Coordinates of C-alpha atoms in Angstrom, one line a residue:
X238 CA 20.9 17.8 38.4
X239 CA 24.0 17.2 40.4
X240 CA 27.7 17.5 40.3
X241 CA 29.6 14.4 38.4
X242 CA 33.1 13.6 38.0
X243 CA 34.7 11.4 35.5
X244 CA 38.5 11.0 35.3
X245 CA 38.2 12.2 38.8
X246 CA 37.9 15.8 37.5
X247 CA 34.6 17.6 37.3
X248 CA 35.7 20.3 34.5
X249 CA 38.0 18.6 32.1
X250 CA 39.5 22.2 29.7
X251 CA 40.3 21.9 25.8
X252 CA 43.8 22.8 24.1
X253 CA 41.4 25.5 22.6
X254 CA 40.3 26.9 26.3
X255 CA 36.9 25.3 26.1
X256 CA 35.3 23.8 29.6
X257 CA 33.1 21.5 29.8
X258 CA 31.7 20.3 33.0
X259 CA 30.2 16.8 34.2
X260 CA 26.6 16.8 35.4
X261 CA 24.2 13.4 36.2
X262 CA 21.0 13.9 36.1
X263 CA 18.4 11.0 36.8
X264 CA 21.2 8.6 36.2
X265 CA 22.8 9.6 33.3
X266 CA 26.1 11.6 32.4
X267 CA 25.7 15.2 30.9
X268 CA 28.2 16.8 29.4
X269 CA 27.8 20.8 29.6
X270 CA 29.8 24.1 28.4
X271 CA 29.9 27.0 25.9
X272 CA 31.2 26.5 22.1
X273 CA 31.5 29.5 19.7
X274 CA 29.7 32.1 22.1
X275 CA 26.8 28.9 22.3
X276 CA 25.7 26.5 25.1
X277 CA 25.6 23.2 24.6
X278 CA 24.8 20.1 26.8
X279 CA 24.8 16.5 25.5
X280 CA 23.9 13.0 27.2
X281 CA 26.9 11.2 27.0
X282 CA 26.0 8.0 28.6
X283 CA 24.0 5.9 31.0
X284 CA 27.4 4.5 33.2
X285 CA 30.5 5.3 33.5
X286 CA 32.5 3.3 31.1
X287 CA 30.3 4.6 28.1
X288 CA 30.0 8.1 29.1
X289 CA 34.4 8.6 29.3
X290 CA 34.3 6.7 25.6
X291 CA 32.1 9.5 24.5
X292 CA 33.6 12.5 26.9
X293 CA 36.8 12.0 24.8
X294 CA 35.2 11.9 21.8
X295 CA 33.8 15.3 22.4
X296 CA 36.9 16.7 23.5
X297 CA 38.9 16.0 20.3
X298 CA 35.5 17.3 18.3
X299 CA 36.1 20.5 20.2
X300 CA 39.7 20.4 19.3
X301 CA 39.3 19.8 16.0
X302 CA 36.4 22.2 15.3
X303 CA 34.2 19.4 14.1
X304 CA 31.7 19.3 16.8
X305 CA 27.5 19.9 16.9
X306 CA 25.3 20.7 18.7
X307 CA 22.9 17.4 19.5
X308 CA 20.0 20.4 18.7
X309 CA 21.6 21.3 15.1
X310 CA 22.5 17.6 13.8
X311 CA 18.9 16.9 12.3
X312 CA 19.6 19.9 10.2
X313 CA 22.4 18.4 8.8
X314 CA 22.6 16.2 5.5
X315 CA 25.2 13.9 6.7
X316 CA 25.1 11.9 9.9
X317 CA 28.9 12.2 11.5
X318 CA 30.9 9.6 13.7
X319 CA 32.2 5.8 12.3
X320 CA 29.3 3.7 11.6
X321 CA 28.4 1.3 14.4
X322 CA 29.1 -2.4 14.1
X323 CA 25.8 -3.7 14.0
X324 CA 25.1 -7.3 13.5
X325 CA 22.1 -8.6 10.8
X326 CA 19.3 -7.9 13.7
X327 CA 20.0 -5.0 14.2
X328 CA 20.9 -3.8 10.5
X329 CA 16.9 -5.3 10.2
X330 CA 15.5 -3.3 13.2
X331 CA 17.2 0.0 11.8
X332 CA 15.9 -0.5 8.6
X333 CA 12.5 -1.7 9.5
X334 CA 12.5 1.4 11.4
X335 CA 13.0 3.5 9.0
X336 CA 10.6 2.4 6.6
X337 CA 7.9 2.6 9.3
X338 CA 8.0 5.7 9.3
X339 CA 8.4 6.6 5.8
X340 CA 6.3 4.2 3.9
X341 CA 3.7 2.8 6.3
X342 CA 2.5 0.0 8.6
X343 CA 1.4 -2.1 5.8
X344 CA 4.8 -2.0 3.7
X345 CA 6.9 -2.2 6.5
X346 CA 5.7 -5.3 7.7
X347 CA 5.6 -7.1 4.1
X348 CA 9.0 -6.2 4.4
X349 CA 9.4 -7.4 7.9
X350 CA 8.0 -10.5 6.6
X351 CA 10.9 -11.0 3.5
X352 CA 14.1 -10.1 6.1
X353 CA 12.6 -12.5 8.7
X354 CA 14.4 -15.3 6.0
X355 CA 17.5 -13.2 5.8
X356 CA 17.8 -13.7 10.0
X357 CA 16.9 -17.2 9.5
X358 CA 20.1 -18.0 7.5
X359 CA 22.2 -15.6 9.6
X360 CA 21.6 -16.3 12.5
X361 CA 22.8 -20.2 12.6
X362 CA 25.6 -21.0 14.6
X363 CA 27.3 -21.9 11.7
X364 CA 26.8 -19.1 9.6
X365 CA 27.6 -16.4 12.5
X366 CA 31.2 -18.1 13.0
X367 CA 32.2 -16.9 9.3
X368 CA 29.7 -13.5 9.6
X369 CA 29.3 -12.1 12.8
X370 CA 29.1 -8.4 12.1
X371 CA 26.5 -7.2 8.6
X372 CA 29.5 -5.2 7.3
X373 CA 31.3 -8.6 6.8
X374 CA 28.5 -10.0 4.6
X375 CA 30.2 -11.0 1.5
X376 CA 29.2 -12.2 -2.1
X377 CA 29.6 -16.2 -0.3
X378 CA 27.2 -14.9 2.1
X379 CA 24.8 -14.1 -0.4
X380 CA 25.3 -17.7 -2.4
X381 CA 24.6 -19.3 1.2
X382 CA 21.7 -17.6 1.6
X383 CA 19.8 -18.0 -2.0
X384 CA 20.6 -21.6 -1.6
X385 CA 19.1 -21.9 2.1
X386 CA 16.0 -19.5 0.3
X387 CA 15.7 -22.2 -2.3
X388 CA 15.7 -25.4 -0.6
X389 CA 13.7 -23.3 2.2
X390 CA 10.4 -24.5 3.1
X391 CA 7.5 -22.5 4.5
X392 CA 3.8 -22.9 5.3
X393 CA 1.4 -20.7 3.6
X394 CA 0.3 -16.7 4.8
X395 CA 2.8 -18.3 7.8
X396 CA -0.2 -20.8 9.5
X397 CA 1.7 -23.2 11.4
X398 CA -1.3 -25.7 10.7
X399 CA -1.0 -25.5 6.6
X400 CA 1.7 -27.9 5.0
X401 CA 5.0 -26.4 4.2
X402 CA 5.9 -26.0 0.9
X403 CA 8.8 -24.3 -1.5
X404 CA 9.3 -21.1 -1.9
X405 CA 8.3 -19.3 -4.9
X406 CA 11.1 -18.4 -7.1
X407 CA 9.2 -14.9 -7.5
X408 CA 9.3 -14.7 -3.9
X409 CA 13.0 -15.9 -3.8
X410 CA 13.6 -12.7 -5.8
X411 CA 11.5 -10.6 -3.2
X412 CA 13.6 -12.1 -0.3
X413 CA 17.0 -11.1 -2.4
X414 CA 15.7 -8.1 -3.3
X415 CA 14.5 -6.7 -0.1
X416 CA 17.9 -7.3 1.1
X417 CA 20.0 -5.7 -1.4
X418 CA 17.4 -2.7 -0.9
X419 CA 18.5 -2.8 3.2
X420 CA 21.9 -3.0 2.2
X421 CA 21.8 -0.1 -0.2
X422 CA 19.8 1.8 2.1
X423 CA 22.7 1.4 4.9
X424 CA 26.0 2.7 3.3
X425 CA 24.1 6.1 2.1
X426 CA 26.0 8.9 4.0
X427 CA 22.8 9.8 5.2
X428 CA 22.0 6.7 7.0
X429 CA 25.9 5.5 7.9
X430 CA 24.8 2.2 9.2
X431 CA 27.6 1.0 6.9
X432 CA 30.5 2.5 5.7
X433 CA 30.3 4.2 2.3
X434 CA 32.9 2.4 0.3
X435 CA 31.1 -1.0 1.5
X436 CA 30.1 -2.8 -1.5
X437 CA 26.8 -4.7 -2.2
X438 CA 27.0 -8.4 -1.8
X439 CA 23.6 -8.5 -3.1
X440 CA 24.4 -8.1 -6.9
X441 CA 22.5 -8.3 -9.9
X442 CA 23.8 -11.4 -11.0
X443 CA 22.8 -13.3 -7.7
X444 CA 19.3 -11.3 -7.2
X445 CA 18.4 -12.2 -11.0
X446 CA 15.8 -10.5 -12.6
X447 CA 12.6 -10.9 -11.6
X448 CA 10.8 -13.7 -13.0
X449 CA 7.9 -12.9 -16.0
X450 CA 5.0 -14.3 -16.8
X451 CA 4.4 -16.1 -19.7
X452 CA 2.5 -12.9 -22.5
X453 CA 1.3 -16.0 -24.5
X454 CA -0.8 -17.8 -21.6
X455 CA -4.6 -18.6 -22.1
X456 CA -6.8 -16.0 -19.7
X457 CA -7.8 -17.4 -15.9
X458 CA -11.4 -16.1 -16.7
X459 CA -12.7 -16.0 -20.1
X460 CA -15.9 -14.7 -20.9
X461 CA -17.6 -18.0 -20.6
X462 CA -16.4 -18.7 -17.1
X463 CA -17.7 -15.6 -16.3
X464 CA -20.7 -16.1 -17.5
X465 CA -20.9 -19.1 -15.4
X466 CA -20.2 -17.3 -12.0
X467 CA -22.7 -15.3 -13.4
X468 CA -25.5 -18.0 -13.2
X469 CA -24.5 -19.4 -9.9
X470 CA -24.4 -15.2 -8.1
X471 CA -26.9 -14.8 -5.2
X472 CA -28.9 -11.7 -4.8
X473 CA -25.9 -9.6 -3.2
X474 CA -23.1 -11.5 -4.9
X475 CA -24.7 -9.9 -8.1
X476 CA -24.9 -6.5 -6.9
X477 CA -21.8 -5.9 -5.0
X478 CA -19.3 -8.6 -7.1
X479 CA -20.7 -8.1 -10.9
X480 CA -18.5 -5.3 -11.2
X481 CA -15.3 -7.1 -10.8
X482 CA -16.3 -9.3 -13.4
X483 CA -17.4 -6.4 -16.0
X484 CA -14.5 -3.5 -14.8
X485 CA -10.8 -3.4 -14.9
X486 CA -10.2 -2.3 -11.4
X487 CA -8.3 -2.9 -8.3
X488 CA -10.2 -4.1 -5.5
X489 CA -9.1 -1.3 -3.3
X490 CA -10.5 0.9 -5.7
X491 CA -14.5 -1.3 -5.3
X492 CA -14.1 -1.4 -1.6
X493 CA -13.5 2.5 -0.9
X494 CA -15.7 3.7 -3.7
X495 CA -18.3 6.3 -2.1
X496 CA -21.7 6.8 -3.2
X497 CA -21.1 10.2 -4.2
X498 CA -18.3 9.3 -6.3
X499 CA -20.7 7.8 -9.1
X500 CA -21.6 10.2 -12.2
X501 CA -25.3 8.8 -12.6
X502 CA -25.8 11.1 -15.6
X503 CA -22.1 10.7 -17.8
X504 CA -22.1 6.7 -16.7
X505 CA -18.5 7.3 -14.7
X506 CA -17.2 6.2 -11.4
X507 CA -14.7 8.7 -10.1
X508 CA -11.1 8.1 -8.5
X509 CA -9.2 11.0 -6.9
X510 CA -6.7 11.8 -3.9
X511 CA -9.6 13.2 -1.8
X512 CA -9.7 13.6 2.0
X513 CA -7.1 16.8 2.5
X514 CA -4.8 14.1 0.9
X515 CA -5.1 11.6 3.5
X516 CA -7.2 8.9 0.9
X517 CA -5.6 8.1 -2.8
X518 CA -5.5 5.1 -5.2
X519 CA -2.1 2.9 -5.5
X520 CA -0.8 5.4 -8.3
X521 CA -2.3 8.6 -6.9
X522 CA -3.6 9.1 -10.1
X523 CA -7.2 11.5 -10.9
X524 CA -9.2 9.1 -13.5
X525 CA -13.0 8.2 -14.2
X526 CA -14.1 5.0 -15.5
X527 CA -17.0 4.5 -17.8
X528 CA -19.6 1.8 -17.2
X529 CA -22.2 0.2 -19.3
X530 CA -25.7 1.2 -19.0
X531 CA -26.7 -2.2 -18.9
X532 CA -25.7 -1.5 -15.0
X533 CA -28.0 1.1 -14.4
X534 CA -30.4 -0.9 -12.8
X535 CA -27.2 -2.8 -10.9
X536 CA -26.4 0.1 -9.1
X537 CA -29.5 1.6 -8.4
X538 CA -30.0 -1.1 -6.2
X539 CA -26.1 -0.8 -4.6
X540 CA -27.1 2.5 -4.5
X541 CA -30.5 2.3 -2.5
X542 CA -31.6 5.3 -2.0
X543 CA -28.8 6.2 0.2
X544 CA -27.0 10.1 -0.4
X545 CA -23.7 9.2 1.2
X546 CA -21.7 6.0 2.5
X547 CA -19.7 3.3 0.8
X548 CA -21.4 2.4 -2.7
X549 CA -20.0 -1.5 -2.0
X550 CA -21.5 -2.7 1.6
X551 CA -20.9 -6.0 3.8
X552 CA -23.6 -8.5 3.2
X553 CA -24.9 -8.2 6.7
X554 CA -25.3 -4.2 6.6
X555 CA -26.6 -4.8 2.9
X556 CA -29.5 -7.7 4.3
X557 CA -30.5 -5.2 7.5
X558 CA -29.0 -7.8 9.9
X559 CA -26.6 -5.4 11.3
X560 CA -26.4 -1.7 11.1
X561 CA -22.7 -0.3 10.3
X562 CA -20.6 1.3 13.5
X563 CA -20.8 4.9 12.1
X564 CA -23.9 5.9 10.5
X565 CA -23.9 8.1 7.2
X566 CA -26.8 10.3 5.5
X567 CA -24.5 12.7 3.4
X568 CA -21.3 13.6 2.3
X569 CA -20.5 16.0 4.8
X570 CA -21.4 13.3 7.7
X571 CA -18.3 11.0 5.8
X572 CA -16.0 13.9 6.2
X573 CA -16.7 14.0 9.6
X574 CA -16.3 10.7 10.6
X575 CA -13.0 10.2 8.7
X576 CA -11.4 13.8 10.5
X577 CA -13.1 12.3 13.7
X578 CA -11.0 9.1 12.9
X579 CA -7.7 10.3 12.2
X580 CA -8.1 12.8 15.2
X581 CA -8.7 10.4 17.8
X582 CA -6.0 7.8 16.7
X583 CA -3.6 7.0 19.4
X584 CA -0.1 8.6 19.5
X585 CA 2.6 7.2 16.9
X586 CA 0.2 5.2 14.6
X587 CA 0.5 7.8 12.2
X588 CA 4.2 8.0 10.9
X589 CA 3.7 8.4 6.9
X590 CA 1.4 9.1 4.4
X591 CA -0.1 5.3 4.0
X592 CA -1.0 5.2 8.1
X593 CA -3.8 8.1 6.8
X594 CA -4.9 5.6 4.4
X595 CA -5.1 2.8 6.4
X596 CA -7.5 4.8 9.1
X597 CA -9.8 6.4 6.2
X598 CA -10.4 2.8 4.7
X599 CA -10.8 1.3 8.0
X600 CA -13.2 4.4 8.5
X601 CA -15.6 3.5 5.3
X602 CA -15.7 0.0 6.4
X603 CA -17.4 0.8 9.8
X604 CA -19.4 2.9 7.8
X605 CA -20.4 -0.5 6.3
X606 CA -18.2 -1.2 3.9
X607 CA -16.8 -4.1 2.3
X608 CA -13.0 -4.7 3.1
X609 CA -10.8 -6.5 0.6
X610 CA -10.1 -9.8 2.2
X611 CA -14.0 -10.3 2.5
X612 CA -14.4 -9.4 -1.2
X613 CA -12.0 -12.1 -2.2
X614 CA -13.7 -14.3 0.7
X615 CA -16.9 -13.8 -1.7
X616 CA -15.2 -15.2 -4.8
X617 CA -14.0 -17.5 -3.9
X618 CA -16.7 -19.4 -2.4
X619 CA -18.1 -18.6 -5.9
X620 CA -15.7 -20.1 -7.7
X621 CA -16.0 -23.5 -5.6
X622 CA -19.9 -23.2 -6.6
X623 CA -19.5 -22.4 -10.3
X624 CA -16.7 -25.4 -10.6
X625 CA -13.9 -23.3 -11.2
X626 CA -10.9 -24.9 -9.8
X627 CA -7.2 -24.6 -10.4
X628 CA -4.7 -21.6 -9.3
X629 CA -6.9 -19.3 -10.2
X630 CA -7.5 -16.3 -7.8
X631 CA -9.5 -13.0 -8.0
X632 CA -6.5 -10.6 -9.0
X633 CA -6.6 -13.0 -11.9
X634 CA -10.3 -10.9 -13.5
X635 CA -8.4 -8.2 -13.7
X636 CA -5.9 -9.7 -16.3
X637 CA -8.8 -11.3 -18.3
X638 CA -10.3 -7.9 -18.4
X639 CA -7.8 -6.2 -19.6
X640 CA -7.1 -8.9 -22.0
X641 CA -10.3 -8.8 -23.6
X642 CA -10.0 -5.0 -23.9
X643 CA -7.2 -5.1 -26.2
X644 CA -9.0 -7.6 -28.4
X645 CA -11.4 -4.9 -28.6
X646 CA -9.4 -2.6 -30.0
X647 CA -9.2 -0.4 -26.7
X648 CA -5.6 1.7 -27.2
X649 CA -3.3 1.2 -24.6
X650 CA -3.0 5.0 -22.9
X651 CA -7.3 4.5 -22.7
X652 CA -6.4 1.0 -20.9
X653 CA -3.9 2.7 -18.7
X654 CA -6.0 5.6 -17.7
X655 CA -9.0 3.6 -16.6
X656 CA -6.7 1.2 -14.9
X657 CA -5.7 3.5 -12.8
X658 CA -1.8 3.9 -14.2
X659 CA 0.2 6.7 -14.9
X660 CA 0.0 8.0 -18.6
X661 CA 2.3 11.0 -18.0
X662 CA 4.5 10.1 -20.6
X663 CA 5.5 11.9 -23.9
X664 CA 2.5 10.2 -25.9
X665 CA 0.2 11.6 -23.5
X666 CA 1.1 14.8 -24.4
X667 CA 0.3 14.6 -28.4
X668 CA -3.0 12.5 -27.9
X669 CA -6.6 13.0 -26.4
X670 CA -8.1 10.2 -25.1
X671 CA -11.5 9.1 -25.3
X672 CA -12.1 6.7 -22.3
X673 CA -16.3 6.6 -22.7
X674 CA -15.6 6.1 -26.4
X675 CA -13.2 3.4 -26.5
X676 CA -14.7 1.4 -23.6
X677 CA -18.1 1.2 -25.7
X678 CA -16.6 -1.5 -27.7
X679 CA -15.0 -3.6 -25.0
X680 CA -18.8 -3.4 -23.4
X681 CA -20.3 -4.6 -27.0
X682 CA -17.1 -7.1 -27.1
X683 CA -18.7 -8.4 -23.9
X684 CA -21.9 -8.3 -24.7
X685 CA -23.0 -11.5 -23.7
X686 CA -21.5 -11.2 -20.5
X687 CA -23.9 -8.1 -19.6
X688 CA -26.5 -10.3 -20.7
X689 CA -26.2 -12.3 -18.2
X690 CA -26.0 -10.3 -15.5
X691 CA -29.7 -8.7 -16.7
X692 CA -30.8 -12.2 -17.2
X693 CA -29.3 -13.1 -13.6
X694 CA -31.3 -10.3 -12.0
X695 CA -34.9 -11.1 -13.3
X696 CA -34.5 -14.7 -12.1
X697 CA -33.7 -13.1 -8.8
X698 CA -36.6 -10.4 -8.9
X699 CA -34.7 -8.0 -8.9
X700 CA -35.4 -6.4 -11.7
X701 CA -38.9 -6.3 -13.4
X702 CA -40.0 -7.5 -16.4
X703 CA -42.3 -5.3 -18.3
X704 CA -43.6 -4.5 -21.8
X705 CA -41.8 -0.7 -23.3
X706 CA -43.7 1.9 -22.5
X707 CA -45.6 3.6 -25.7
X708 CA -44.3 7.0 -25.6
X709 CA -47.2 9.5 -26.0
X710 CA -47.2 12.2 -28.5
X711 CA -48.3 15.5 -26.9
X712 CA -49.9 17.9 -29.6
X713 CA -50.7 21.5 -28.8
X714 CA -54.4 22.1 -27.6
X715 CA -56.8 22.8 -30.5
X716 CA -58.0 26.5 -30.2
X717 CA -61.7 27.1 -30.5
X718 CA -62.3 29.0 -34.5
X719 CA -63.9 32.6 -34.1
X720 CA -67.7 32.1 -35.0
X721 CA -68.6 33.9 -38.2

């Protein structure tokens, strides 16, 4: 560190006697001195012009008993200073920046994905002549850009190769709404990417509401469409996608299920935050859900002797063709790999809660389990064999499930705890629920369904076919009578 001058003076002296002296060090401008009995030192810029803008800046803060320390501002609740003028780029790469680090790689990018539109439209020539700065976004702004979202037209999961269609009106919404949650985000105090008295363009009556299905529509997979996938299931279709077609479950919730989280004796698979927290369900909720015992022999065969590992495996690992990348034989050798995993990750991958996720599922599927994108892969090469064409798509069983579990008189807290949703609600409190109970008569209400999948299995030997055992009556020995 070296001597620096700017304003040709190395030591510029405040009206209330404070000094502060010009350093440079490795090319940029320090500003040093002593404030209420304290050192301080602050970078004040990378040239010259920049570091004098700030250098009187400082001063004044000095004056005016306003300034901090750079090393106590994170401890304080309000960021200080005007807002900076930042056009819709950077107002993005702020936000995006943010939310990286608060809600996760996966979440960040969908949102990525929803403001790359918003750039789109702000970044014509036209458009930036009216709007150059994202503080000067007004509510014309905002009818510009839904109309440019609904005439928009985009190619689908963004393939270049696939035709270019509409955009949704549900993803229209998304698009709006993402935006008015960027712009709320920027005039909090906390932020002060925007000023605080800068109103939302983005209002309600230009977002809309978001649209709603249609309560009255006909289920995507009835029982006899099921059925039918049923028929046309090979040998580890059966075992590893019968569930989804019997269970009201997420698919995240299949693909990360552990061996050791089945109940074998009370018929339950178990869903928990588990890992030290770094593994949880979408709602982060604790619940078990009850399945038949028509699926005993089902999962004794997912099961396969093993003590550990993902219950749900890749076909290849599952047929012996390939072995998984981390080898399991108990719980404690999971535990291992997962704290192996998230200890060796590279530096800034995990930056929020979700990042711990993403590793510990990526974890069980070297263990050899079955990812998400494979699983709906599976179904729907399934549904092209069974004949079952239209919009339908996987998510879809879930919705038939759950329909066919009302009609069976299954209560709505049972169908929200098994599902995976909160029931902390006031109801919750004045009611026991009975999930094994009440999901007995959706698995008689399906019935035929179950059927199936037994019938499916002996055609595919995997199950045997024999007579009932006659159960033997064992009587006490007879004791010899004393002789006379």
């Amino acid at each position: 560190m070296e001597r620096a001058e700017l304003l040709g003076q190395h030591t510029h002296t405040t009206a209330c006697a404070v000094d502060v002296h010009i350093w440079l060090r490795r090319g940029k401008f320090i500003a040093r001195g002593r404030y209420a009995g304290r050192p301080f030192g602050e970078t004040i810029g990378d040239d010259e012009s920049t570091a004098i803008v700030r250098l009187r800046h400082l001063l004044v803060e000095i004056d005016d008993g306003t300034f901090i320390r750079s090393s106590d501002r994170p401890k304080r609740q309000l960021r200080r200073g005007t807002p900076p003028k930042l056009d819709m780029r950077g107002l993005c790469d702020a936000f995006l920046t943010e939310k990286r680090k608060t809600v996760g790689l996966n979440t960040a990018q969908d949102y990525q994905s929803r403001l790359t539109h918003l750039l789109a439209y702000a970044e014509q020539p036209s458009v930036q002549r009216h709007w150059t700065a994202a503080g000067d976004v007004d509510r014309d702004f905002v009818i510009g850009f839904r109309g440019f979202l609904i005439e928009r037209r985009v190619s689908r999961n963004g393939q270049s190769a696939s035709e270019a269609t509409l955009i949704s009106p549900r993803q229209v919404h998304n698009v709006l709404d993402c935006a008015r949650t960027m712009f709320a985000w920027a005039k909090q105090p906390a932020v002060n990417r925007l000023v605080s008295w800068h109103d939302n363009p983005f209002t309600q009556d230009l977002v809309g509401e978001r649209p709603r299905k249609d309560p009255l529509r006909a289920a995507a997979f009835p029982l006899a469409t099921r059925i039918e996938l049923v028929r046309h299931m090979d040998e580890w279709q059966l075992l590893h996608l019968g569930w989804r077609l019997v269970l009201p479950l997420r698919p995240e919730d299949f693909t990360g299920l552990l061996v050791n989280e089945v109940d074998v004796v009370r018929r339950e698979l178990l869903f928990r935050t588990r890992f030290a927290g770094a593994d949880f369900n979408k709602g982060r909720q604790e619940f078990r859900c009850p399945y038949p015992e028509s699926l005993d022999p089902i999962l004794r065969l997912c099961i396969d002797g093993r003590a550990a590992g993902p219950l749900l495996r890749r076909r290849e690992v599952f047929q012996g063709s390939r072995r998984p990348r981390r080898l399991v034989a108990s719980s404690e050798d999971a535990s291992h790999h997962i704290r192996s995993a998230l200890r060796n990750v590279a530096s800034g991958v995990l930056q929020a809660p979700q990042d711990h996720k993403r590793i510990v599922r990526r974890c069980i599927r070297d263990m050899g389990g079955m990812s998400e994108d494979a699983m709906a892969k599976e179904l729907k090469t399934l549904f092209a064999q069974a004949g079952v064409t239209g919009d339908q798509n996987a998510y879809q069983l879930r919705r038939s499930i759950n329909t066919e579990m009302e009609q069976a008189g299954v209560s709505l807290l049972v169908q929200r705890y098994v599902t995976g949703h909160s029931t902390h609600d006031v109801q919750s409190h004045y009611v026991s629920l009975d999930p094994a109970g009440q999901m007995e008569s959706y698995f008689r209400a399906v019935r035929p369904l179950l059927e199936a999948l037994q019938a499916r299995s002996r055609e595919l030997g995997l199950v045997r076919t024999e007579p009932p055992m006659r159960r033997a009556i064992l009587l006490p020995p007879i004791q010899p009578r004393n002789s006379a």
